[in-house]
C-alpha atoms as a printed R data frame, in Angstrom:
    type eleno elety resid chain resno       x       y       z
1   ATOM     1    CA   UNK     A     1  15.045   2.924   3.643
2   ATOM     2    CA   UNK     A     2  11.467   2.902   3.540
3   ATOM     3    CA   UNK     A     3   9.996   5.846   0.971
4   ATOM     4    CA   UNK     A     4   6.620   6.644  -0.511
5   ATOM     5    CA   UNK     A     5   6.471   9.125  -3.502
6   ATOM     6    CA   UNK     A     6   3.310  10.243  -4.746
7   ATOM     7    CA   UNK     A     7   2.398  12.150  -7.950
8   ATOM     8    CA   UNK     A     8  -0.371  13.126 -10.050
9   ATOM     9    CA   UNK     A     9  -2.230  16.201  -8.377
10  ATOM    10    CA   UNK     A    10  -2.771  19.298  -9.571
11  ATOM    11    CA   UNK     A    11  -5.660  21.435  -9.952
12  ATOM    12    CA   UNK     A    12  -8.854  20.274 -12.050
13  ATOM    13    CA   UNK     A    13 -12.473  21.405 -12.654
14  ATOM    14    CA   UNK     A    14 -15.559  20.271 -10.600
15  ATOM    15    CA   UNK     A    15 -16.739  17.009 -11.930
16  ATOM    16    CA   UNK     A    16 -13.389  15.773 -13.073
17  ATOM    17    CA   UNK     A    17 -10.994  13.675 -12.853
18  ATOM    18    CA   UNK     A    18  -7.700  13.057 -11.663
19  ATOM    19    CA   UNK     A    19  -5.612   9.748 -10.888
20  ATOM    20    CA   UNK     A    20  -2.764   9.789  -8.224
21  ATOM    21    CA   UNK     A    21   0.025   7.667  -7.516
22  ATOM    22    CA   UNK     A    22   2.143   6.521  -5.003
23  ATOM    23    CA   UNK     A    23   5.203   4.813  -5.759
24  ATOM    24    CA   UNK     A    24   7.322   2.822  -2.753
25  ATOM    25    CA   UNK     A    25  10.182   1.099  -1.736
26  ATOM    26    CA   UNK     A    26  11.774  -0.334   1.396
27  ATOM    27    CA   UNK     A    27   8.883  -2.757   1.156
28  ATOM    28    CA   UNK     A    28   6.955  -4.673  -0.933
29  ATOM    29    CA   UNK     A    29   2.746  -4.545  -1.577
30  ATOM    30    CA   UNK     A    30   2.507  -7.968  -1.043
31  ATOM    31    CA   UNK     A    31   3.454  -7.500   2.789
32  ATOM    32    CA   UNK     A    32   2.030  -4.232   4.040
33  ATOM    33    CA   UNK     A    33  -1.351  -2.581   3.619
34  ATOM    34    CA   UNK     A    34  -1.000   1.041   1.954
35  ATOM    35    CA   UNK     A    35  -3.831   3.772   2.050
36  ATOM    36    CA   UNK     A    36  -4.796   7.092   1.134
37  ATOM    37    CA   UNK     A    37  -5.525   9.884   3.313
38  ATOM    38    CA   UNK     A    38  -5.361  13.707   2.988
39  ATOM    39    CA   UNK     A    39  -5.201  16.860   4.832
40  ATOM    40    CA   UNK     A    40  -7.474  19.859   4.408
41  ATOM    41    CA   UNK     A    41  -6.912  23.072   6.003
42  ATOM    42    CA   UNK     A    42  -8.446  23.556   9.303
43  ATOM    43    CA   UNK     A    43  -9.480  19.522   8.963
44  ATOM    44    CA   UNK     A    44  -7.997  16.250  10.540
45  ATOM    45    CA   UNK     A    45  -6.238  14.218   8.757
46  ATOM    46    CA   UNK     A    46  -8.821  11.922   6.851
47  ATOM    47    CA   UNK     A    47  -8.781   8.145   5.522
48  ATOM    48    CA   UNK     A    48  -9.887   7.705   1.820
49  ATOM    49    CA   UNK     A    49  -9.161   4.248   1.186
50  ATOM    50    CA   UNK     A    50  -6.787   1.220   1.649
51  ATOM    51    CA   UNK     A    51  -5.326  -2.118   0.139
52  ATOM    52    CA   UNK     A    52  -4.356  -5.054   1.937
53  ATOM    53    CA   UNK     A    53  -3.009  -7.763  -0.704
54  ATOM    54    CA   UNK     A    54  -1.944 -10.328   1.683
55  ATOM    55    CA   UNK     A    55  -5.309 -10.036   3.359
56  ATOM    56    CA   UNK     A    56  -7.508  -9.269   0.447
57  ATOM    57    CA   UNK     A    57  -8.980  -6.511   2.203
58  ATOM    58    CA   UNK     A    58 -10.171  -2.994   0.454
59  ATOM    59    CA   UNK     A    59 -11.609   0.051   2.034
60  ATOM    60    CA   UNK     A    60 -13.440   2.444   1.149
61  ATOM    61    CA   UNK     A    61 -14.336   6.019   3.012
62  ATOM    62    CA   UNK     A    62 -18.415   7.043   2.366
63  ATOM    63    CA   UNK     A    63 -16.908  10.481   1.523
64  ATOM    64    CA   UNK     A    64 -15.002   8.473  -1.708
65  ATOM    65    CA   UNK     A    65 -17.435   5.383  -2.159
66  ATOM    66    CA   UNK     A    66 -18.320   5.127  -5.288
67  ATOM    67    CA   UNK     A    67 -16.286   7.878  -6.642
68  ATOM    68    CA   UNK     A    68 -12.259   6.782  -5.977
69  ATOM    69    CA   UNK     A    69 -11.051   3.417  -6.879
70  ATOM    70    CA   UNK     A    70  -7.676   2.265  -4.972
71  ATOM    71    CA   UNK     A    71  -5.854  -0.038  -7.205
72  ATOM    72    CA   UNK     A    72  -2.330  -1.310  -7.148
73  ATOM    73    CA   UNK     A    73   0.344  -2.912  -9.425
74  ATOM    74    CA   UNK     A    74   2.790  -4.359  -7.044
75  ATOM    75    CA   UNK     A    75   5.148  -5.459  -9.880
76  ATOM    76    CA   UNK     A    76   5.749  -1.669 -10.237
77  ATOM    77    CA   UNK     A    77   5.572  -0.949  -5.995
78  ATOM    78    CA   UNK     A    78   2.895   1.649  -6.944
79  ATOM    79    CA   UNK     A    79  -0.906   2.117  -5.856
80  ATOM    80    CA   UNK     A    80  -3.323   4.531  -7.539
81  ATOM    81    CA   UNK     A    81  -6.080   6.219  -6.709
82  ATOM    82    CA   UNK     A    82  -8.433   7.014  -9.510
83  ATOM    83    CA   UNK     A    83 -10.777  10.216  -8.492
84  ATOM    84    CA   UNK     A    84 -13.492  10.850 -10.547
85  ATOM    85    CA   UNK     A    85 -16.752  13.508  -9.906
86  ATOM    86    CA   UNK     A    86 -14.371  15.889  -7.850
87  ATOM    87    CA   UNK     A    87 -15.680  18.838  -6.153
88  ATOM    88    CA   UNK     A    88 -14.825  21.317  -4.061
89  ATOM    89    CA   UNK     A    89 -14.494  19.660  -1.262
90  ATOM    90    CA   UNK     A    90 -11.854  17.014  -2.475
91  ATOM    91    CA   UNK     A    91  -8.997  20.214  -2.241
92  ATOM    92    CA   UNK     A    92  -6.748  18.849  -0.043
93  ATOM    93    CA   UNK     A    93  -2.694  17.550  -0.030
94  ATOM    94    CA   UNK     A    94  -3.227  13.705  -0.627
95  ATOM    95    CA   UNK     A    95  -0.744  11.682   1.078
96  ATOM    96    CA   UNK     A    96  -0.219   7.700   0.949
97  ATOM    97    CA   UNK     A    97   0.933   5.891   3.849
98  ATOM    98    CA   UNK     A    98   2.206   2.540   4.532
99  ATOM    99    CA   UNK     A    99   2.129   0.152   6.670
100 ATOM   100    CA   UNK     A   100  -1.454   0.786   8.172
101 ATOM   101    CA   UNK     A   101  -4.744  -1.153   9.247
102 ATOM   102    CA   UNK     A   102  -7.057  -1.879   6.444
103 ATOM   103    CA   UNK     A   103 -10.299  -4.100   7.216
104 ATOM   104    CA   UNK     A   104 -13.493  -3.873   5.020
105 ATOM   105    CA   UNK     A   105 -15.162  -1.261   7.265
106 ATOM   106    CA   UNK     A   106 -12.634   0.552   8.858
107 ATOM   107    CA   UNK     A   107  -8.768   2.084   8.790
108 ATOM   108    CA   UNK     A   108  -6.335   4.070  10.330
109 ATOM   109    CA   UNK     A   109  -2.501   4.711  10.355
110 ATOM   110    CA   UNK     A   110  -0.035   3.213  12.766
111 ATOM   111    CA   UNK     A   111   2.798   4.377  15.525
112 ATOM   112    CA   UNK     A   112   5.526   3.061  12.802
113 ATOM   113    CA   UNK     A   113   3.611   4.618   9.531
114 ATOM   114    CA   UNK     A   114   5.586   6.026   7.118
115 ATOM   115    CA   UNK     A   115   4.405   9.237   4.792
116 ATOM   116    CA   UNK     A   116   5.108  11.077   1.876
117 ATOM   117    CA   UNK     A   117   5.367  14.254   1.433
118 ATOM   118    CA   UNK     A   118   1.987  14.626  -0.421
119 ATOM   119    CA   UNK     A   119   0.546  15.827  -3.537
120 ATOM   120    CA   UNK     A   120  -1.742  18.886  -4.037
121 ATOM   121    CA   UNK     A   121  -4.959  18.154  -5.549
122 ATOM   122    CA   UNK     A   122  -7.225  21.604  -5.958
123 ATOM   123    CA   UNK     A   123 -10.998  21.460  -7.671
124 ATOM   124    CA   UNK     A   124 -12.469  24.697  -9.127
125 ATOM   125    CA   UNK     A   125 -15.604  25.224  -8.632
């Protein structure tokens, strides 16, 4: 059974930080690319950033470049993604999502993607 847990939101000030995790099995890293996304209200779902370890391939959204870092220890079947300068606009449930397309300039999710069930991250202003 294929799962995907995250963790680590929760509400912080404008200009912090905040690291999330998402923690899988079913699968291993090594195999499938894993991203981030998350949903805003009134917003489409949005692409953050993925991994790709068997094809060496990270990705980075311009709304997160330079800002999140995607990082993952596949010993442990978990991927992070370190936030830092948060603002306002970053409120939104962040969900990780495996298996996906990851190239250098581009990503989306797949027919056979599998979800979490998200984790609420909320910056004060």
């Amino acid at each position: 059974e294929v799962q995907l847990v995250e963790s680590g939101g929760g509400l912080v000030q404008a200009g912090g930080s905040l690291r999330i995790s998402c923690v899988v099995s079913g699968f291993t890293l090594d195999e499938y690319a894993i991203g981030w996304f998350r949903l805003a209200p009134g917003k489409e779902r949005e692409v953050l950033s993925c991994i790709s370890t068997r094809y060496g391939t990270i990705y980075y959204a311009d709304s997160v470049k330079g800002r999140f870092t995607i990082s993952s220890d596949n010993a442990k079947n978990t991927v992070y993604l370190q936030m830092n300068s948060l603002n306002p606009d970053d409120t939104a449930v962040y969900y990780c999502g495996a298996p996906i397309f990851c190239a250098r300039h581009g990503s989306h999710s797949a027919r056979n993607t599998d979800w979490g069930r998200g984790t609420q991250v909320t910056v004060a202003s």
